[in-house]
Coordinates of C-alpha atoms in Angstrom, one line a residue:
Chain A
X20 CA -0.1 0.1 0.1
X21 CA 3.2 2.2 0.6
X22 CA 4.4 1.7 -2.6
X23 CA 1.0 2.2 -4.5
X24 CA 0.7 5.6 -2.6
X25 CA 4.4 6.4 -3.2
X26 CA 3.6 5.7 -7.1
X27 CA 0.8 7.7 -7.2
X28 CA 2.5 10.8 -5.5
X29 CA 5.5 9.9 -7.7
X30 CA 3.4 10.2 -11.2
X31 CA 1.6 13.4 -10.0
X32 CA 5.2 15.3 -9.4
X33 CA 6.0 14.5 -12.8
X34 CA 2.7 15.6 -14.4
X35 CA 2.9 18.7 -12.2
X36 CA 5.8 19.6 -13.8
X37 CA 5.2 18.4 -17.2
X38 CA 2.4 20.6 -17.2
X39 CA 4.6 23.4 -15.8
X40 CA 7.6 22.4 -18.9
X41 CA 4.4 22.5 -21.8
X42 CA 3.4 25.8 -20.3
X43 CA 6.2 27.4 -20.4
X44 CA 7.8 26.1 -23.0
X45 CA 5.2 24.4 -25.2
X46 CA 5.3 21.1 -26.9
X47 CA 7.9 21.1 -29.6
X48 CA 10.5 22.8 -27.0
X49 CA 9.7 20.4 -24.0
X50 CA 12.2 17.6 -23.6
X51 CA 11.9 14.7 -21.2
X52 CA 15.2 16.1 -19.5
X53 CA 13.7 19.0 -18.7
X54 CA 10.5 17.8 -17.2
X55 CA 12.9 15.0 -15.1
X56 CA 14.9 18.3 -13.7
X57 CA 12.0 19.9 -12.4
X58 CA 10.2 16.9 -10.7
X59 CA 12.9 15.7 -9.3
X60 CA 12.7 12.4 -10.2
X61 CA 14.5 9.2 -11.9
X62 CA 14.7 8.8 -15.5
X63 CA 13.3 5.1 -14.5
X64 CA 10.8 6.5 -12.7
X65 CA 9.3 9.1 -15.1
X66 CA 10.0 6.0 -18.1
X67 CA 7.8 3.7 -15.9
X68 CA 5.0 5.9 -15.5
X69 CA 5.0 7.6 -19.0
X70 CA 7.2 6.1 -22.2
X71 CA 7.3 9.1 -24.4
X72 CA 6.8 12.4 -24.3
X73 CA 3.6 11.9 -26.1
X74 CA 1.9 9.8 -23.3
X75 CA 3.2 12.8 -20.8
X76 CA 1.4 15.2 -23.1
X77 CA -1.4 13.4 -22.9
X78 CA -1.8 12.8 -19.7
X79 CA -1.7 16.1 -18.8
X80 CA -4.6 17.2 -21.2
X81 CA -6.4 14.1 -19.4
X82 CA -6.3 15.7 -16.4
X83 CA -8.0 19.5 -17.3
X84 CA -11.2 18.4 -17.0
X85 CA -10.5 17.8 -13.2
X86 CA -10.0 21.1 -12.6
X87 CA -13.8 21.9 -13.2
X88 CA -14.8 20.2 -9.9
X89 CA -17.0 21.8 -8.3
X90 CA -19.4 21.5 -4.9
X91 CA -22.6 19.8 -6.3
X92 CA -25.6 22.5 -6.7
X93 CA -29.4 22.1 -6.6
X94 CA -29.7 24.0 -9.3
X95 CA -27.5 23.2 -12.6
X96 CA -27.4 26.3 -14.3
X97 CA -25.2 27.6 -11.2
X98 CA -23.3 24.2 -11.0
X99 CA -22.4 25.3 -14.8
X100 CA -21.6 28.6 -13.8
X101 CA -19.1 27.5 -11.2
X102 CA -17.2 25.3 -13.2
X103 CA -16.3 28.2 -15.4
X104 CA -15.3 30.2 -12.7
X105 CA -13.6 27.8 -10.8
X106 CA -11.5 26.6 -13.9
X107 CA -10.7 30.5 -15.0
X108 CA -9.2 30.7 -10.6
X109 CA -7.4 27.7 -11.4
X110 CA -5.9 28.9 -14.3
X111 CA -4.4 31.6 -12.6
X112 CA -2.1 29.5 -10.4
X113 CA -1.9 25.9 -11.5
X114 CA 0.3 25.1 -14.2
X115 CA -0.5 21.4 -14.9
X116 CA -4.2 23.2 -16.0
X117 CA -2.5 26.2 -18.1
X118 CA 0.0 23.3 -19.8
X119 CA -3.1 21.4 -20.6
X120 CA -4.8 24.1 -21.8
X121 CA -1.7 25.6 -24.0
X122 CA -1.2 21.7 -25.4
X123 CA -4.9 22.1 -26.4
X124 CA -4.8 25.0 -28.5
X125 CA -1.0 25.5 -29.7
X126 CA -1.7 24.4 -33.3
X127 CA 1.9 22.7 -33.0
X128 CA 0.6 20.3 -30.9
X129 CA 1.1 16.9 -32.7
X130 CA -2.2 15.1 -34.3
X131 CA -0.4 11.9 -32.0
X132 CA -1.6 13.9 -28.7
X133 CA -4.9 14.5 -29.8
X134 CA -5.8 18.3 -29.1
X135 CA -9.1 17.5 -29.7
X136 CA -9.9 15.3 -26.7
X137 CA -10.4 17.7 -23.9
X138 CA -12.7 19.7 -26.0
X139 CA -14.3 16.4 -26.1
X140 CA -14.2 15.9 -22.4
X141 CA -15.6 19.1 -21.2
X142 CA -18.3 19.2 -23.8
X143 CA -19.5 15.6 -22.5
X144 CA -19.2 16.5 -18.7
X145 CA -21.1 19.6 -19.7
X146 CA -24.0 18.3 -21.4
X147 CA -24.9 16.1 -18.5
X148 CA -25.0 18.4 -16.4
X149 CA -27.4 21.2 -19.1
X150 CA -29.6 18.0 -20.0
X151 CA -30.3 17.6 -16.1
X152 CA -30.8 21.3 -15.9
X153 CA -33.3 20.7 -18.8
X154 CA -35.1 17.8 -17.0
X155 CA -35.0 20.5 -13.6
X156 CA -37.3 23.0 -15.9
X157 CA -34.5 25.0 -15.6
X158 CA -33.7 26.0 -19.3
X159 CA -35.8 27.7 -22.0
X160 CA -37.4 24.7 -24.2
X161 CA -35.7 26.6 -27.3
X162 CA -32.2 25.2 -25.6
X163 CA -30.4 22.3 -27.1
X164 CA -27.9 21.0 -24.9
X165 CA -25.0 19.7 -27.3
X166 CA -25.3 22.9 -29.2
X167 CA -25.1 25.6 -25.6
X168 CA -22.3 23.7 -24.6
X169 CA -19.9 23.5 -27.5
X170 CA -20.8 27.8 -27.5
X171 CA -19.6 27.7 -23.6
X172 CA -16.5 25.6 -24.5
X173 CA -15.4 27.7 -27.6
X174 CA -16.5 30.7 -26.0
X175 CA -14.4 29.9 -23.3
X176 CA -11.2 28.8 -24.5
X177 CA -10.9 32.3 -26.5
X178 CA -12.1 34.1 -23.8
X179 CA -9.0 32.9 -21.4
X180 CA -6.7 33.3 -24.0
X181 CA -7.1 36.8 -25.2
X182 CA -7.5 37.6 -21.5
X183 CA -3.7 35.5 -21.6
X184 CA -2.5 37.9 -24.2
X185 CA -3.9 41.4 -23.1
X186 CA -3.6 41.2 -19.1
X187 CA -1.8 37.6 -18.6
X188 CA -5.9 36.5 -17.5
X189 CA -5.9 39.4 -14.5
X190 CA -9.4 40.3 -16.4
X191 CA -10.6 36.8 -16.7
X192 CA -13.4 36.7 -13.9
X193 CA -14.4 40.0 -15.5
X194 CA -14.8 38.6 -19.0
X195 CA -16.5 35.7 -17.7
X196 CA -19.4 37.8 -15.5
X197 CA -19.3 39.4 -19.5
X198 CA -20.1 36.2 -21.1
X199 CA -22.8 34.8 -18.3
X200 CA -25.0 38.0 -18.6
X201 CA -25.1 37.9 -22.2
X202 CA -25.9 34.1 -22.6
X203 CA -27.8 33.5 -19.6
X204 CA -31.3 35.5 -21.3
X205 CA -30.7 32.5 -23.9
X206 CA -30.7 29.6 -22.0
X207 CA -32.2 30.1 -18.7
X208 CA -36.0 30.5 -18.2
X209 CA -36.6 34.2 -16.8
X210 CA -37.8 32.6 -13.3
X211 CA -34.3 31.8 -12.3
X212 CA -32.2 34.6 -13.2
X213 CA -32.1 37.0 -10.6
X214 CA -31.0 33.6 -8.2
X215 CA -27.9 33.0 -10.4
X216 CA -24.4 34.2 -8.9
X217 CA -22.3 34.8 -12.2
X218 CA -20.4 38.0 -10.8
X219 CA -16.6 37.9 -11.5
X220 CA -15.7 37.3 -7.9
X221 CA -17.5 33.6 -8.3
X222 CA -14.4 32.0 -8.8
X223 CA -12.9 32.9 -5.5
X224 CA -15.5 32.0 -3.6
X225 CA -16.1 29.0 -5.1
X226 CA -12.6 27.8 -4.7
X227 CA -12.7 29.3 -1.0
X228 CA -16.0 26.5 -0.7
X229 CA -13.9 23.7 -2.0
X230 CA -10.9 24.7 0.3
X231 CA -13.2 24.4 3.7
X232 CA -14.5 21.3 2.5
X233 CA -11.5 19.8 1.9
X234 CA -10.5 20.9 5.5
X235 CA -13.6 20.0 7.1
X236 CA -12.7 16.3 6.0
X237 CA -9.1 16.2 7.0
X238 CA -9.6 17.2 10.2
X239 CA -12.7 14.1 10.2
X240 CA -9.5 11.5 9.0
X241 CA -7.4 13.0 11.8
X242 CA -9.5 12.5 14.7
X243 CA -8.4 9.4 17.3
X244 CA -10.7 6.5 16.3
X245 CA -14.4 6.6 17.8
X246 CA -14.5 10.2 18.3
X247 CA -17.3 11.6 15.9
Chain B
X9 CA 5.2 54.2 -60.3
X10 CA 5.4 51.1 -62.1
X11 CA 8.4 50.4 -59.6
X12 CA 6.2 51.0 -56.9
X13 CA 3.6 49.0 -58.0
X14 CA 6.3 45.9 -58.2
X15 CA 7.8 46.7 -54.4
X16 CA 3.9 46.5 -53.1
X17 CA 3.4 43.4 -54.7
X18 CA 7.0 42.4 -54.1
X19 CA 5.6 42.9 -50.1
X20 CA 2.4 41.5 -50.4
X21 CA 4.1 38.4 -52.0
X22 CA 6.3 37.7 -48.8
X23 CA 3.7 38.4 -46.7
X24 CA 1.2 35.4 -47.9
X25 CA 4.4 33.2 -48.1
X26 CA 5.4 34.3 -44.2
X27 CA 1.4 33.9 -43.4
X28 CA 2.0 30.4 -45.0
X29 CA 5.3 29.5 -43.3
X30 CA 3.7 30.7 -39.6
X31 CA 0.4 29.0 -40.0
X32 CA 2.3 25.6 -40.8
X33 CA 4.9 26.2 -38.5
X34 CA 4.4 28.6 -35.9
X35 CA 6.8 31.8 -34.9
X36 CA 9.8 29.7 -33.3
X37 CA 10.4 27.1 -36.0
X38 CA 9.7 30.1 -39.0
X39 CA 12.6 30.9 -40.6
X40 CA 13.4 33.8 -43.2
X41 CA 14.9 31.0 -45.5
X42 CA 11.6 29.2 -45.6
X43 CA 9.6 32.6 -46.1
X44 CA 12.5 33.3 -48.8
X45 CA 12.0 29.9 -50.6
X46 CA 7.8 30.5 -50.6
X47 CA 7.9 33.6 -51.8
X48 CA 10.2 33.4 -54.6
X49 CA 12.1 36.5 -53.9
X50 CA 15.6 37.7 -53.2
X51 CA 16.8 38.1 -49.7
X52 CA 17.7 42.0 -50.6
X53 CA 13.7 42.2 -51.5
X54 CA 12.7 40.4 -47.9
X55 CA 15.4 42.6 -46.2
X56 CA 14.3 45.9 -47.8
X57 CA 10.4 44.9 -46.5
X58 CA 10.8 43.5 -42.9
X59 CA 14.3 43.6 -41.0
X60 CA 13.9 41.1 -39.0
X61 CA 11.3 37.6 -38.4
X62 CA 9.9 39.8 -35.7
X63 CA 9.0 42.7 -38.4
X64 CA 7.4 39.7 -40.6
X65 CA 5.4 38.8 -37.5
X66 CA 4.0 42.1 -36.5
X67 CA 2.9 42.6 -40.5
X68 CA 1.1 39.3 -40.8
X69 CA -0.7 40.0 -37.5
X70 CA -1.3 43.3 -38.8
X71 CA -3.2 42.2 -42.1
X72 CA -5.8 40.3 -40.1
X73 CA -8.4 42.8 -39.6
X74 CA -8.3 43.3 -43.1
X75 CA -9.7 40.2 -43.7
X76 CA -13.1 41.6 -42.1
X77 CA -13.6 43.7 -44.7
X78 CA -17.6 43.3 -45.9
X79 CA -20.0 45.6 -47.7
X80 CA -21.2 48.4 -45.6
X81 CA -24.8 47.6 -44.5
X82 CA -27.7 50.0 -43.3
X83 CA -28.3 47.5 -40.6
X84 CA -25.0 48.3 -38.4
X85 CA -25.9 44.7 -36.3
X86 CA -26.0 42.6 -39.8
X87 CA -22.2 44.5 -40.8
X88 CA -20.8 42.8 -37.4
X89 CA -22.5 39.4 -38.3
X90 CA -21.1 39.4 -41.9
X91 CA -17.9 40.4 -40.5
X92 CA -17.4 37.2 -38.4
X93 CA -18.8 35.3 -41.1
X94 CA -16.5 36.8 -43.9
X95 CA -13.6 36.0 -41.2
X96 CA -14.9 32.8 -41.0
X97 CA -15.2 31.9 -44.3
X98 CA -12.1 33.4 -45.1
X99 CA -9.8 31.3 -42.5
X100 CA -10.7 28.1 -44.6
X101 CA -8.8 29.3 -47.8
X102 CA -6.3 32.3 -46.8
X103 CA -2.9 30.9 -45.4
X104 CA -2.2 34.9 -44.5
X105 CA -5.2 34.9 -42.3
X106 CA -4.7 31.9 -40.6
X107 CA -0.9 32.8 -40.0
X108 CA -2.0 35.8 -38.5
X109 CA -4.3 34.0 -36.3
X110 CA -1.8 31.4 -35.2
X111 CA 0.5 33.8 -33.8
X112 CA -2.1 35.9 -32.2
X113 CA -3.1 32.6 -30.2
X114 CA -0.1 30.8 -29.7
X115 CA 1.8 31.4 -26.5
X116 CA 5.5 31.0 -28.1
X117 CA 5.1 34.4 -29.8
X118 CA 7.4 36.3 -28.5
X119 CA 6.5 39.8 -26.3
X120 CA 8.3 41.8 -28.9
X121 CA 5.6 40.5 -31.7
X122 CA 2.7 41.7 -29.5
X123 CA -0.3 38.8 -30.0
X124 CA -2.6 41.5 -28.5
X125 CA -2.6 43.6 -31.3
X126 CA -4.9 42.1 -33.6
X127 CA -7.1 41.8 -30.6
X128 CA -7.2 45.2 -29.7
X129 CA -7.5 46.5 -33.5
X130 CA -10.6 44.0 -34.0
X131 CA -12.2 45.6 -31.2
X132 CA -11.8 49.1 -32.1
X133 CA -13.1 48.3 -35.4
X134 CA -16.3 46.7 -33.8
X135 CA -16.7 48.9 -31.1
X136 CA -17.4 51.6 -34.1
X137 CA -19.8 49.7 -35.3
X138 CA -21.7 48.6 -32.5
X139 CA -21.7 52.3 -31.4
X140 CA -23.4 53.5 -34.7
X141 CA -26.0 50.4 -34.1
X142 CA -26.6 52.1 -30.8
X143 CA -27.0 55.4 -32.4
X144 CA -29.5 54.0 -34.7
X145 CA -31.6 52.2 -31.8
X146 CA -30.5 48.5 -32.9
X147 CA -29.4 47.6 -29.5
X148 CA -30.9 47.1 -26.3
X149 CA -30.1 49.9 -23.7
X150 CA -28.9 47.6 -21.3
X151 CA -25.2 47.0 -24.0
X152 CA -22.0 48.5 -23.5
X153 CA -20.3 48.1 -26.8
X154 CA -17.1 47.8 -25.1
X155 CA -17.9 44.4 -23.4
X156 CA -19.9 42.9 -25.7
X157 CA -17.3 43.3 -28.6
X158 CA -14.7 42.3 -26.2
X159 CA -17.0 39.1 -25.5
X160 CA -17.9 38.8 -29.2
X161 CA -13.8 38.9 -30.2
X162 CA -12.7 36.4 -27.6
X163 CA -15.8 34.0 -28.2
X164 CA -14.7 34.0 -32.0
X165 CA -11.4 33.2 -31.5
X166 CA -12.3 30.2 -29.3
X167 CA -15.1 28.9 -31.8
X168 CA -12.4 28.9 -34.5
X169 CA -9.5 27.3 -32.4
X170 CA -12.5 24.3 -31.5
X171 CA -13.6 24.1 -34.9
X172 CA -9.7 23.9 -36.2
X173 CA -9.0 21.1 -33.4
X174 CA -12.0 18.7 -33.6
X175 CA -13.0 19.3 -37.5
X176 CA -9.6 21.4 -39.2
X177 CA -13.0 24.8 -39.3
X178 CA -15.5 22.6 -41.4
X179 CA -18.1 23.3 -39.1
X180 CA -17.2 26.4 -38.2
X181 CA -20.2 28.0 -40.0
X182 CA -22.7 26.5 -38.1
X183 CA -20.8 27.1 -34.9
X184 CA -21.1 31.0 -35.5
X185 CA -24.6 30.6 -36.3
X186 CA -25.0 29.0 -32.9
X187 CA -23.0 31.8 -31.3
X188 CA -25.4 34.5 -33.3
X189 CA -28.7 32.7 -32.0
X190 CA -27.3 33.2 -28.4
X191 CA -25.9 36.5 -28.4
X192 CA -28.6 38.1 -30.7
X193 CA -31.1 38.3 -28.1
X194 CA -29.1 39.6 -25.5
X195 CA -28.1 42.4 -28.0
X196 CA -30.4 43.7 -30.5
X197 CA -33.7 45.0 -30.0
X198 CA -36.3 42.2 -30.2
X199 CA -37.9 43.8 -33.6
X200 CA -34.4 43.5 -35.1
X201 CA -34.3 39.6 -34.6
X202 CA -36.5 38.1 -37.8
X203 CA -34.9 40.7 -40.0
X204 CA -31.3 39.1 -39.2
X205 CA -29.4 36.9 -41.5
X206 CA -26.8 35.1 -39.2
X207 CA -27.6 31.3 -41.2
X208 CA -24.5 29.0 -40.9
X209 CA -23.9 29.7 -44.7
X210 CA -24.2 34.0 -44.5
X211 CA -20.1 33.4 -45.0
X212 CA -20.3 32.2 -48.5
X213 CA -23.3 34.3 -49.5
X214 CA -21.4 37.5 -48.1
X215 CA -17.9 36.2 -50.4
X216 CA -19.5 35.6 -53.4
X217 CA -21.5 39.7 -52.9
X218 CA -17.9 40.8 -52.2
X219 CA -16.8 39.1 -55.5
X220 CA -19.5 40.2 -57.5
X221 CA -18.5 43.8 -57.1
X222 CA -15.0 43.5 -57.5
X223 CA -15.7 42.0 -60.9
X224 CA -17.9 44.6 -61.3
X225 CA -15.0 47.2 -60.6
X226 CA -12.6 45.7 -62.6
X227 CA -14.8 45.8 -65.9
X228 CA -15.3 49.2 -65.3
X229 CA -11.8 49.7 -65.1
X230 CA -11.1 48.0 -68.0
X231 CA -13.7 49.9 -70.1
X232 CA -12.6 52.2 -73.0
X233 CA -12.1 55.8 -71.8
X234 CA -15.4 57.6 -72.6
X235 CA -17.6 54.8 -72.4
X236 CA -19.5 55.0 -69.3

């Protein structure tokens, strides 16, 4: 068990290092040696988990959608809003996520890595949520969840990119607020709109909530047996 | 005059070659030698117009906004819709435009080239149009032109990028139609909506119109003097 935990931690270290290097240098200029140096693991450990640069890139891309994790909400439209803000907020500090986004966006990423994969994963996860929203009567009857989701993923991609090019992502929260102000009236039933929170600082508040929930969990786990 | 025309043509040849090479290889892997070979001009001619790779990249980026040229419309919201479709359509065939978009989007483009410039140019041009639309009573009173324009540029960027990653831009027209279907009700006054054309094949129709207008112009220019 201890060995398995160590393997998981090593894999994580490598992934985070690879994300940071891909984010800074892009796919073509990244070398395994650069990742090794950053991760401070042995060559053997790296090749055990990732036999090639392509497999590293694929793994970094596959992590991307996990950064959309937020607390579940009764209102599924709010949960989708929260996902976009959580990703936006995490983009500002998390190099693994940033590396995945760069790999998905940069044209130089080779076709063997499949840049389209994270787009499809985001679309799949958001479509499930939007279909739940439809079942709960949150959506206008004109909404086709598949189309709206593709628009959302595409728009988010471009908005974060423009924010990165112009302000190093400092204004991403403001840009997301503008996105939602424009999209929500075409998506959600009017009665839902006043109760939705899509303010520019939503991301910071959602992540604070996630952090507090995690700390509470750790506190419970660290209690002596029998105490509850 | 003949010499000046030749210089303009040579500059254009170089720009188109550079756009194609930047599109295929990205900034870092592009060399002046590759552009020379593609353009089939002399080294002296190239350095006369562009003293460095950075200046070539800046010129390619500066051309981008010209590809949004469409016939002026009485309805300015329609003119903006047409611009997005024209750019989308031209992206499918024009390597100079594609090269500029890749330079703006790829993180590897060095800061000396200023990837943000085309974003600002698009925003400026579209803001002028949207302010005209506001003056003509085409917009809902809640619209803030600057914000809506930034959203439009960002969303367009991401949508074309996602379309490129998933279908090599074959479905870009469909994706633009979905974008406009979601945005227009939050932007234009309700009375305007039924008369607006934002169907997926709008781009092909706008470019056909541009082509016919150009042909008519050439026909007039070629008429013998005195005939009108």
